[in-house]
Every structure is written in structure tokens, then in C-alpha cells.
Backbone as CSV, one residue per row, in Angstrom:
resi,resn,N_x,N_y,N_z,CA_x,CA_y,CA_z,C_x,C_y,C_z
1,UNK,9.018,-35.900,-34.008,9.928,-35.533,-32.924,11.143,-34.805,-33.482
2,UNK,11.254,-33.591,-32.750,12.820,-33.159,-33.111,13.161,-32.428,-32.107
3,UNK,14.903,-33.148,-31.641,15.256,-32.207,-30.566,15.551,-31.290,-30.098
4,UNK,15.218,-30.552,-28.981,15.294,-29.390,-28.661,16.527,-29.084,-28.939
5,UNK,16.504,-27.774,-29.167,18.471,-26.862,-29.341,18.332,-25.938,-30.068
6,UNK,19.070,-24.436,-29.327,19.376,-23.227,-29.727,19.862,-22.935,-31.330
7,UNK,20.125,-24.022,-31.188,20.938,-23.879,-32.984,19.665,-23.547,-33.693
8,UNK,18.667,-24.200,-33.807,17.516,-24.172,-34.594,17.045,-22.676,-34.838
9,UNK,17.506,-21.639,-33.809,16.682,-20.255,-33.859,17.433,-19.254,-34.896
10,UNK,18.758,-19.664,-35.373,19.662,-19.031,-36.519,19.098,-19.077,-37.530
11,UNK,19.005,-20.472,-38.238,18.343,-20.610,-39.267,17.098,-20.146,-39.464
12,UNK,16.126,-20.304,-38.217,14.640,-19.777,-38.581,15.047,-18.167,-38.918
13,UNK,15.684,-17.603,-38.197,16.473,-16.114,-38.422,16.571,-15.994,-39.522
14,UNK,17.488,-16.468,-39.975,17.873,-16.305,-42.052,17.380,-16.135,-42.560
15,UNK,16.110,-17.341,-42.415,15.268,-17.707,-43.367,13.625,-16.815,-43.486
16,UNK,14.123,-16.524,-41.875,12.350,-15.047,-42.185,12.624,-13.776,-42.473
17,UNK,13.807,-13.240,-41.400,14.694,-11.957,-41.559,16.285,-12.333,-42.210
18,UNK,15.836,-12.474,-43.471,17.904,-12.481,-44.047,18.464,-11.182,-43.976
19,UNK,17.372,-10.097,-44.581,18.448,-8.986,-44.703,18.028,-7.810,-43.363
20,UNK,17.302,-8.429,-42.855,17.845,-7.322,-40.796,18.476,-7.832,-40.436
21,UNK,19.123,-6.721,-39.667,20.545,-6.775,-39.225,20.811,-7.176,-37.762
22,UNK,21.846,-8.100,-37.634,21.569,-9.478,-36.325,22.621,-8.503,-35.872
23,UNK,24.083,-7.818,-36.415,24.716,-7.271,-35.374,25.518,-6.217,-36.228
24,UNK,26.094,-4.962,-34.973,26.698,-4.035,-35.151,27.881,-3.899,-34.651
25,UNK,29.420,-4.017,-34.545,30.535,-3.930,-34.037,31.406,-2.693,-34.675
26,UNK,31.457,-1.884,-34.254,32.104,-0.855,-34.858,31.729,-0.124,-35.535
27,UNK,32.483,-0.607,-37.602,31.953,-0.157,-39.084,31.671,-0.994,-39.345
28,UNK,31.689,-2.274,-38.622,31.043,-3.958,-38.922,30.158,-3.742,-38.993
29,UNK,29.119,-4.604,-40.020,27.875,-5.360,-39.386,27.405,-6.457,-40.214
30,UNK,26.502,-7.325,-40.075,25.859,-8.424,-40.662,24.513,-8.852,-39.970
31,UNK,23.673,-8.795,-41.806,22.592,-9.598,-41.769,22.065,-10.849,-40.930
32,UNK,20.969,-11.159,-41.031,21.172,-12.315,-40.493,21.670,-13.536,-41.128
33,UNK,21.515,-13.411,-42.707,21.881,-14.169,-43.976,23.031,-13.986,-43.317
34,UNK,24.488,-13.363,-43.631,25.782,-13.011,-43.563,25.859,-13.908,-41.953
35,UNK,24.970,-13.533,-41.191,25.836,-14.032,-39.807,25.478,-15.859,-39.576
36,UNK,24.222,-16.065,-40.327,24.015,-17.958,-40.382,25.736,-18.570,-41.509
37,UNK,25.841,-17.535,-42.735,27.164,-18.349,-43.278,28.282,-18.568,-42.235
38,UNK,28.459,-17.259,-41.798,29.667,-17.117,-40.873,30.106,-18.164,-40.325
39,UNK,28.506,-18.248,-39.416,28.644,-19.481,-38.050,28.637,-20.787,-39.202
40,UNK,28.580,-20.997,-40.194,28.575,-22.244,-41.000,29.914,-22.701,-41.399
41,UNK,30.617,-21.448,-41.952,31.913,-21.282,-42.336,32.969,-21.614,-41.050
42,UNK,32.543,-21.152,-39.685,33.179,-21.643,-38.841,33.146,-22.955,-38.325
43,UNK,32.065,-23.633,-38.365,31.576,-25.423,-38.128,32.621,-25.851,-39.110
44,UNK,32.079,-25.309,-40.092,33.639,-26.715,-41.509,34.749,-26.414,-41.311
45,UNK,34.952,-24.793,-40.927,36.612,-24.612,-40.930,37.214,-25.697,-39.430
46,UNK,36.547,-25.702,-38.228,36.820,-26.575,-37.252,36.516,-27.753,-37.594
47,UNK,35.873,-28.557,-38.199,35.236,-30.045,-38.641,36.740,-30.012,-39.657
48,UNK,37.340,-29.207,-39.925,38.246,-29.641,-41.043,39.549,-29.806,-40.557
49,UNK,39.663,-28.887,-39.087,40.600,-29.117,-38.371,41.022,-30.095,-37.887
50,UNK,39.493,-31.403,-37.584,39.705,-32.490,-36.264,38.808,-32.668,-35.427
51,UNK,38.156,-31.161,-35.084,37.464,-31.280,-34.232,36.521,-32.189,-34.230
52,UNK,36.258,-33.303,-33.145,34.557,-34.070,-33.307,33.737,-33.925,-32.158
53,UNK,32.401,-34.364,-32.476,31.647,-34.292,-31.407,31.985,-34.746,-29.999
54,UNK,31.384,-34.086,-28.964,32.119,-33.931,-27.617,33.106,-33.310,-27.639
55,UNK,34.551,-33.292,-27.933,35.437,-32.306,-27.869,35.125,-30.777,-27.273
56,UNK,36.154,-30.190,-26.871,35.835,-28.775,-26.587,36.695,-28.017,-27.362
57,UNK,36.052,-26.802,-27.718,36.327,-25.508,-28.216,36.013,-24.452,-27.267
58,UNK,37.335,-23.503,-26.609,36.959,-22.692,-25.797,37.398,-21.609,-26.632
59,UNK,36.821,-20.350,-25.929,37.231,-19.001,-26.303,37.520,-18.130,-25.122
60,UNK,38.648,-17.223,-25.437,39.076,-16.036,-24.656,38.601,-14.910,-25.812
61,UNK,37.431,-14.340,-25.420,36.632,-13.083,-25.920,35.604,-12.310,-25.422
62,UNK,35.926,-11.236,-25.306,34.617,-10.102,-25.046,33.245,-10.235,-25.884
63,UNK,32.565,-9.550,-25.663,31.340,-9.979,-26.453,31.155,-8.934,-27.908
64,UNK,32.064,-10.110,-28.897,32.511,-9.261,-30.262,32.008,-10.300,-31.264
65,UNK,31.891,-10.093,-32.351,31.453,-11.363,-33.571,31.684,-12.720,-33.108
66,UNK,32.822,-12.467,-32.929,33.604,-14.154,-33.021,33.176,-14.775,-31.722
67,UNK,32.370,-14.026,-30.560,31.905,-14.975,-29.558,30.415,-15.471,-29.913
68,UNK,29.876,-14.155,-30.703,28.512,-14.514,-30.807,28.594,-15.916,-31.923
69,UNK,29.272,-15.714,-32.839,29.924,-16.811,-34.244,29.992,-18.185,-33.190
70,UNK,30.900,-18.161,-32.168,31.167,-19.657,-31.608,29.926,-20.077,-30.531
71,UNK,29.359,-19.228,-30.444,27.580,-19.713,-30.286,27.136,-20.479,-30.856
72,UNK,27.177,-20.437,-31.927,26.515,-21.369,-32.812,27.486,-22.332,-33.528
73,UNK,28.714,-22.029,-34.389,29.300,-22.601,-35.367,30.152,-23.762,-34.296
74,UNK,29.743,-23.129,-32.947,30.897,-24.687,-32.328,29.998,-25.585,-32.033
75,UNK,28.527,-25.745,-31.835,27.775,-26.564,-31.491,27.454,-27.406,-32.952
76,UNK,27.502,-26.811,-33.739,27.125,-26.868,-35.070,27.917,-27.927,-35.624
77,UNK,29.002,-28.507,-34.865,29.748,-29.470,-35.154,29.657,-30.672,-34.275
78,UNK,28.445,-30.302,-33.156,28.786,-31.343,-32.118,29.541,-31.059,-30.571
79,UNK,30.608,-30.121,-31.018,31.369,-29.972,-30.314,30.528,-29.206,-29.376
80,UNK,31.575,-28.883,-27.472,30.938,-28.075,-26.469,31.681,-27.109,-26.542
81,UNK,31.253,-25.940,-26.534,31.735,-24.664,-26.598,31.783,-24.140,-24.970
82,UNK,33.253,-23.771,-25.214,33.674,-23.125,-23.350,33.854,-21.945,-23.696
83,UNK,33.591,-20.871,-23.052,34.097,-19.444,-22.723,34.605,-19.449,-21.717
84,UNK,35.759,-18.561,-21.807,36.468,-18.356,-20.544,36.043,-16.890,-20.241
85,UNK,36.612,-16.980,-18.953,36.201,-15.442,-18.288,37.396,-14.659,-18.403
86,UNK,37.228,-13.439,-19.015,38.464,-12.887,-19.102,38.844,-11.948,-18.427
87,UNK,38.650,-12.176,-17.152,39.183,-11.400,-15.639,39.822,-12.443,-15.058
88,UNK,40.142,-13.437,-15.405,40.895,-14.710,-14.620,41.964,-14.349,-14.962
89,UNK,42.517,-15.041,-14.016,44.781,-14.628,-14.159,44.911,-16.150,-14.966
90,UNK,46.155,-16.398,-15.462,46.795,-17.141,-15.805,46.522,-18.650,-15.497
91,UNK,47.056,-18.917,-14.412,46.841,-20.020,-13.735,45.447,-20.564,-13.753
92,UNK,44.039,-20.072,-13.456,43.025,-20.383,-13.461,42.706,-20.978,-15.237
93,UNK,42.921,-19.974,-15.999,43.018,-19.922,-17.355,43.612,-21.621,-17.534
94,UNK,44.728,-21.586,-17.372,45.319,-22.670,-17.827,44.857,-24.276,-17.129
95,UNK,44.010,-23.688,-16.145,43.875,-25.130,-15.464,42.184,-25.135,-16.380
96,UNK,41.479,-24.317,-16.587,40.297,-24.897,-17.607,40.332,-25.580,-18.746
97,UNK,41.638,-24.698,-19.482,42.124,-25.289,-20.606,42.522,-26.516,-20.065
98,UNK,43.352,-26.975,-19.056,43.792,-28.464,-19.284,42.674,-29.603,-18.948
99,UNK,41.750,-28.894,-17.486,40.698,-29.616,-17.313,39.361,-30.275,-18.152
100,UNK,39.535,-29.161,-19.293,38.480,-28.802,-20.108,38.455,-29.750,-21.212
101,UNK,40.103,-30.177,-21.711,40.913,-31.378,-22.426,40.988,-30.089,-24.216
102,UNK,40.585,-29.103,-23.860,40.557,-27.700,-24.884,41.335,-28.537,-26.297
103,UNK,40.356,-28.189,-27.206,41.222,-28.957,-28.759,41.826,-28.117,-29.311
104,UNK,40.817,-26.380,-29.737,41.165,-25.648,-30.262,40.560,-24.168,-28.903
105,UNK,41.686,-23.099,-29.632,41.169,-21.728,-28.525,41.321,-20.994,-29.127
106,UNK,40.191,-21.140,-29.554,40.103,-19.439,-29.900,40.517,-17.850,-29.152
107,UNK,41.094,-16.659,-29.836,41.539,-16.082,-28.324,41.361,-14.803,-28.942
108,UNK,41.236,-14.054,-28.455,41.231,-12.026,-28.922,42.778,-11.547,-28.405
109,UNK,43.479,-10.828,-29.479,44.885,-10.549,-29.244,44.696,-9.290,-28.061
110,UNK,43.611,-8.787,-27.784,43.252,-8.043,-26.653,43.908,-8.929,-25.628
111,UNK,43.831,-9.955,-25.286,44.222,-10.934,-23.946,45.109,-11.725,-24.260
112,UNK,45.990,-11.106,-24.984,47.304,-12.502,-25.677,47.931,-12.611,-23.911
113,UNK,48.869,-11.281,-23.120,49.475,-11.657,-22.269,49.007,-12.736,-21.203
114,UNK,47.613,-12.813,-20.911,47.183,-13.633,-20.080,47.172,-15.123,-21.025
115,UNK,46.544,-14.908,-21.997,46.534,-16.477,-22.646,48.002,-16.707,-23.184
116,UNK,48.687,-16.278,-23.296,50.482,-16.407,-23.235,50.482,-17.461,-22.103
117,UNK,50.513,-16.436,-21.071,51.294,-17.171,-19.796,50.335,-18.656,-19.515
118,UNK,49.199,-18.251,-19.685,48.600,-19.757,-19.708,48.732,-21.025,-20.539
119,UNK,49.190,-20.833,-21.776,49.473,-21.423,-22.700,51.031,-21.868,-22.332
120,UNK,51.588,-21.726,-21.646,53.023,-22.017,-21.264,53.132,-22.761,-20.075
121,UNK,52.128,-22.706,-19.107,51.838,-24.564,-18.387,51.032,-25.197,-18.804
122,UNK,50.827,-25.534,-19.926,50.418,-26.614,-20.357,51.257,-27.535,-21.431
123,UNK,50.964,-28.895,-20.771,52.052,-29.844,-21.634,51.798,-30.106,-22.976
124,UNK,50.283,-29.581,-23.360,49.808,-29.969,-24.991,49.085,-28.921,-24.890
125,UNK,49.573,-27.751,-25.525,48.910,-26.637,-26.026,47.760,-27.145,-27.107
126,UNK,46.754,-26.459,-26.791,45.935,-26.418,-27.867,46.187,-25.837,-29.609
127,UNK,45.672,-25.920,-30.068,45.674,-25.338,-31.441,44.821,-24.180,-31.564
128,UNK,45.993,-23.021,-31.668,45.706,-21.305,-31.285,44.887,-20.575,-32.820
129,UNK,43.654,-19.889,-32.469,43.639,-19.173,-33.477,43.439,-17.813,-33.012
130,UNK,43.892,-17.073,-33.704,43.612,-15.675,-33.166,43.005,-14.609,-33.772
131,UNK,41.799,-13.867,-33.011,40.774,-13.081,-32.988,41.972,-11.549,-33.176
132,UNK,41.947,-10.640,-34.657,42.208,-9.845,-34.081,41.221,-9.081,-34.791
133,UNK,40.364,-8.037,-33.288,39.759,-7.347,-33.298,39.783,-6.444,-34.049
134,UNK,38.948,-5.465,-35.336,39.624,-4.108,-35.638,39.093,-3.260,-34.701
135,UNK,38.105,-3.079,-33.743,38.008,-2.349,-32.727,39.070,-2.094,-32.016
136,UNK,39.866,-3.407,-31.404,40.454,-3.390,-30.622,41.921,-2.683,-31.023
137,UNK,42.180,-1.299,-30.921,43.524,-0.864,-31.258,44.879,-1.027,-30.232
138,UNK,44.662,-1.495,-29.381,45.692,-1.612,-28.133,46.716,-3.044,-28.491
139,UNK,47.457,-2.994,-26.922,48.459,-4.087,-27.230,48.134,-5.009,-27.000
140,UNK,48.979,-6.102,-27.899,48.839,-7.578,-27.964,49.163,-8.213,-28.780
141,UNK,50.127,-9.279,-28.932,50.504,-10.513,-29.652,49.765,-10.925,-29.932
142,UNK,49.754,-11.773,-31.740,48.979,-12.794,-31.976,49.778,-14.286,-31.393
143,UNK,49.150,-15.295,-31.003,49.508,-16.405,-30.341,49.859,-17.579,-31.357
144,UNK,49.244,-17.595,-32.273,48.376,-18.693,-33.372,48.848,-18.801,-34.467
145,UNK,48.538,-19.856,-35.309,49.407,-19.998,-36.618,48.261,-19.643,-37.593
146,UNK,47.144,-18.631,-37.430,46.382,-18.739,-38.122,45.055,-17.354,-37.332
147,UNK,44.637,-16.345,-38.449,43.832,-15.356,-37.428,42.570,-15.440,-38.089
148,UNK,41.679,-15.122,-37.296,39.970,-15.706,-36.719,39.411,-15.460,-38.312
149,UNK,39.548,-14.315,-39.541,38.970,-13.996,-40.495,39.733,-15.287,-41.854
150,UNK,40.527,-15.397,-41.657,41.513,-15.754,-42.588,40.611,-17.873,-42.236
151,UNK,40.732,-17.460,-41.113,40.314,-19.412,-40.641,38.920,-19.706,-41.508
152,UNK,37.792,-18.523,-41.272,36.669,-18.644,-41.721,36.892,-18.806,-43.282
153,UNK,37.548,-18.073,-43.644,37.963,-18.455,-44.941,38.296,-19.552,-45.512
154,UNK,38.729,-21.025,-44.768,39.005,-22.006,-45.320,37.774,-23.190,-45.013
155,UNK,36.195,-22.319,-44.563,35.385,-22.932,-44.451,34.072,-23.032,-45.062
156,UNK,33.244,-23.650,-45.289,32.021,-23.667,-46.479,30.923,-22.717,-45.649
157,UNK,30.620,-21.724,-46.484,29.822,-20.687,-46.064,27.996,-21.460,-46.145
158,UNK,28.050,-22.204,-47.087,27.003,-23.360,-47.460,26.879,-24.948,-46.446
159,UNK,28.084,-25.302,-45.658,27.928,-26.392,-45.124,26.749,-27.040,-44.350
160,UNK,26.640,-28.142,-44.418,24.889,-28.916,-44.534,25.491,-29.155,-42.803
161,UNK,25.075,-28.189,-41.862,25.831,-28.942,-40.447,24.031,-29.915,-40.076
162,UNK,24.518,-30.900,-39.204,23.118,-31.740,-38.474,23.095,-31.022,-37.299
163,UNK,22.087,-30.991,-36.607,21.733,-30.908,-35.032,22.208,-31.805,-34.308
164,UNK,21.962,-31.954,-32.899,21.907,-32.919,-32.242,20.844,-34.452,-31.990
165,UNK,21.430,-35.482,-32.353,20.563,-36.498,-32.046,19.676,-36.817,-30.824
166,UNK,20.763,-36.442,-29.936,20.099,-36.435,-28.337,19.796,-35.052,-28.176
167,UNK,18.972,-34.501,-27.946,18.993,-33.251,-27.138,19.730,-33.053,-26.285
168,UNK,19.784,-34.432,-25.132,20.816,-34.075,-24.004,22.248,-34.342,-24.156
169,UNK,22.494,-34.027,-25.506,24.451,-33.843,-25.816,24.346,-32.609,-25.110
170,UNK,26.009,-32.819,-24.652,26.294,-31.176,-24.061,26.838,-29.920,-25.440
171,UNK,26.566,-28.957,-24.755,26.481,-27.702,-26.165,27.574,-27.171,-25.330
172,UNK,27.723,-27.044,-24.309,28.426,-26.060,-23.243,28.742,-26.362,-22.271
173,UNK,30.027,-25.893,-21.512,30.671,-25.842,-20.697,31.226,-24.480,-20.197
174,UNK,30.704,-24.771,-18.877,30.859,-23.063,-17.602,31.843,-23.423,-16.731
175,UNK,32.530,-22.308,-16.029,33.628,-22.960,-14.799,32.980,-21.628,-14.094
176,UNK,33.471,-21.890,-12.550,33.407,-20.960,-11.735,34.923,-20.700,-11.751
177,UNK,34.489,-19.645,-10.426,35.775,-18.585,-10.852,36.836,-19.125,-10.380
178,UNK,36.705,-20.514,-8.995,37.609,-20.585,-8.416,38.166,-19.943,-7.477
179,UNK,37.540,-19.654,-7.011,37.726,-18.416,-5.539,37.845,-19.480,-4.505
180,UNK,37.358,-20.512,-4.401,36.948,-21.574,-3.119,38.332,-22.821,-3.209
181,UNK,39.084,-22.884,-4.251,39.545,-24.007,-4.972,39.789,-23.843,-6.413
182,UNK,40.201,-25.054,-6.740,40.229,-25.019,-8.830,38.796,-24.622,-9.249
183,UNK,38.460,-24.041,-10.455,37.274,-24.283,-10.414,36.417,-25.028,-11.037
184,UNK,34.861,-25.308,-10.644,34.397,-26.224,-10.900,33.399,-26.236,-12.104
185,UNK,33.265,-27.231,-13.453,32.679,-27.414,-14.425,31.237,-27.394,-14.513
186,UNK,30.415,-27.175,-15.151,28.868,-27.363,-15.536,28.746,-27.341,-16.573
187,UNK,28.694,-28.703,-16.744,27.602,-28.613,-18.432,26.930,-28.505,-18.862
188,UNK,25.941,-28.048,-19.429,24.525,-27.731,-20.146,24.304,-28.288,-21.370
189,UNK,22.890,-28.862,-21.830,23.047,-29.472,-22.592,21.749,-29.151,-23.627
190,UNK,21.766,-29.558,-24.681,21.008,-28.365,-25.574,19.171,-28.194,-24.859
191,UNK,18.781,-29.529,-25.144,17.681,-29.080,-24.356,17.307,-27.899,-23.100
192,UNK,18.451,-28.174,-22.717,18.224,-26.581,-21.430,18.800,-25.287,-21.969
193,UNK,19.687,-25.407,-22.785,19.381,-23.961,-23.690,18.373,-23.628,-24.248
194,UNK,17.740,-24.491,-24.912,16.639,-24.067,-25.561,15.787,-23.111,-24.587
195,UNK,15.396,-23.902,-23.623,14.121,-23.703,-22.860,14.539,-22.382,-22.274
196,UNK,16.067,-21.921,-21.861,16.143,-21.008,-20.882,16.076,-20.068,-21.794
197,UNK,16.128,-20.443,-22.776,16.543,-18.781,-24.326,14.847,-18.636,-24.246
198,UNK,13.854,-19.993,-24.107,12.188,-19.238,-24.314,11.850,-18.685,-23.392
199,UNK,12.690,-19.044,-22.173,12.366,-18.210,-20.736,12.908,-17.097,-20.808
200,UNK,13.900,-16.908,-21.451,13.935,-15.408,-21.098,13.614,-14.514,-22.070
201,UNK,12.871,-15.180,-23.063,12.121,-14.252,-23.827,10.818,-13.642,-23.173
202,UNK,10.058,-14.449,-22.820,8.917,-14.234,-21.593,9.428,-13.620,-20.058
203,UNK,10.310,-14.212,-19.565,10.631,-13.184,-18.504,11.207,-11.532,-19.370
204,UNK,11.907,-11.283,-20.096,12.543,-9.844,-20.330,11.587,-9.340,-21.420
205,UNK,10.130,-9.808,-21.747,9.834,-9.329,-22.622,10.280,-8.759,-24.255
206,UNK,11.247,-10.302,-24.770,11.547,-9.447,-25.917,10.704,-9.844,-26.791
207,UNK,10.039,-8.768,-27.546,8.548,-9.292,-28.562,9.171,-8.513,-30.017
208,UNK,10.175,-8.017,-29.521,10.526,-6.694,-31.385,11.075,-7.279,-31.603
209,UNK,11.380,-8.394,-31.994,12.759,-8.772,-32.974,13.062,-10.600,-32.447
210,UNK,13.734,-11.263,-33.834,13.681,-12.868,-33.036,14.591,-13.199,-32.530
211,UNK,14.961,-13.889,-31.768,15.589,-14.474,-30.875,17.049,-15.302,-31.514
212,UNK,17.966,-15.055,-31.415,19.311,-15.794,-32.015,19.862,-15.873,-31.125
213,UNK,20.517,-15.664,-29.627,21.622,-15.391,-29.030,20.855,-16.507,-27.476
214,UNK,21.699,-17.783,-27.005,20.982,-18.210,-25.860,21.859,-18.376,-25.143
């Protein structure tokens, strides 16, 4: 027996395709070798922070390294990984973060003004790190005592992370937008990642290349 969970499809990645290339950002890119350390380096650098299982780790990010990275490296600790939507105003922002009980936030200095103002009703700010993009040439404050490349750096590119014992630990946490009211939570829990990442390999037909992203 071993339980279902998305995490498992990185490593098989590494370990068949190390040197094809899992992603392209810019003049960026990385292997699949390079992108399993990453997400490894990010599990210890957060496991070293505090973070423990159950806890949340959210992110304010577009779809750049460091979201695809907290795909994996935040589950990889146990922890549930939140994304926020980054068309939300302030207020919405800040009520996930407080609802959410957010440990650490990750954030892209692309969206400092919104995660600013959100970060300023709340009575226990989280512990800020900040994403700065080199794509991203526009404005924006860093928030954080600490930025997204420099963090990975204080983490084991080698770390031995475990899976989940239960399958049904939660991996993730979704909010709606809040259009109706505050908005409302869903958790998912690894077993149903798994299955929906094999479903939509069979529904979208992807047969060229393996599967990392659920």
C-alpha cells in the first residue's frame, strides 16, 4: 500500500527525465533534476522556519517558478498550500490570510500594493517572503525580511522529505471569490489530486511528455 499524492509524479520526473526541461521563464529554465532540488530546497528552507504539518502556506503569484516550486515543496512538508487570486482587492486578500490562520506568504513584488494593504489588517502578520521576479520589471516594494532565491538558499537541495501517511491529509486550500459574502474555503486532499492530475491526463490527452504539475 502507498498513498495516493501528486508529490510522487516529481520524483518519478527526475528520476526518468533529469535532464528535459520541466520549465521556461524568460532566460530561466530548469531540468527536471534542477526543478525536484528546488522544490526540496524549499520544504527544508520552510521546515526550518516552523512550519508543520497542517499549517498553511499561501502565495500571491502568477504562474512563475515559485508557484509551480510551492506545488510541491509546500506539501512536501505536510503543510496545505493556498494560492490566492490575484485580482482580489485588499480586504478579500486579508480576510483569507486571517481565515486561512496563513504561517508564511509567499508574495511576487508585482502585487506588493495589494498585499501591503492587506497585510496591514491583520493583527499577526504572517512571515513575508518575497518573490522578486526578473521578468517582472515594473513597480513594487519588497514586503519581507527575506527574497524567494536567497530563502531557497538556506535550504537542503538533497532533503529526505516523507509523503503523506493518510492520503486524505489536506495538500490544499481554494477560496471563492466572495462575490456572495466572505469567501468560502475548500480543501482538497492528496488523494483527489492525484486522481484529478490522471484525469486530466486522459481527458486533455497529454501522451508527449510526463506529468508534474496537478
Amino acid at each position: 500500500y502507498e498513498a495516493l499524492s501528486p508529490l510522487s509524479f516529481l520524483p518519478r520526473a527526475a528520476r526518468t527525465y533529469p535532464n528535459r526541461l520541466a520549465w521556461i521563464h524568460g532566460d530561466r529554465q530548469a531540468n527536471y533534476d534542477a526543478f525536484y532540488r528546488r522544490c526540496r530546497r524549499l520544504a527544508s528552507a520552510l521546515l526550518a522556519r516552523g512550519i508543520r504539518p497542517g499549517e498553511t502556506v499561501s502565495i500571491m503569484a502568477a504562474n512563475i517558478p515559485a508557484m509551480l516550486e510551492a506545488h510541491y515543496g509546500v506539501p512536501m512538508t505536510g503543510a496545505v498550500l493556498n494560492t490566492l487570486n490575484i485580482r482580489l482587492d485588499a480586504g478579500t486578500i486579508a480576510f483569507m490570510l486571517e481565515h486561512a490562520e496563513t504561517k508564511i506568504l509567499l508574495t511576487d513584488r508585482e502585487f506588493a500594493p495589494t498585499v501591503a494593504a492587506a497585510l496591514a489588517k491583520l493583527a499577526r502578520p504572517p512571515l513575508v517572503i518575497d518573490i522578486d521576479d526578473p521578468v517582472y520589471t515594473g513597480p513594487g516594494d519588497r514586503l519581507g525580511e527575506i527574497e524567494y532565491e536567497a530563502f531557497l538558499e538556506t535550504g537542503d537541495p538533497n532533503f529526505e522529505w516523507q509523503g503523506p501517511q493518510d492520503e486524505w491529509d489536506a495538500i490544499s486550500l481554494n477560496y471563492t471569490s466572495g462575490t456572495t459574502g466572505n469567501p468560502k474555503g475548500v480543501v482538497y486532499h492528496h488523494r483527489g489530486a492525484y486522481l484529478i492530475a490522471l484525469g486530466n491526463v486522459l481527458a486533455w490527452n497529454l501522451t508527449n511528455g510526463p506529468v508534474y504539475l496537478w
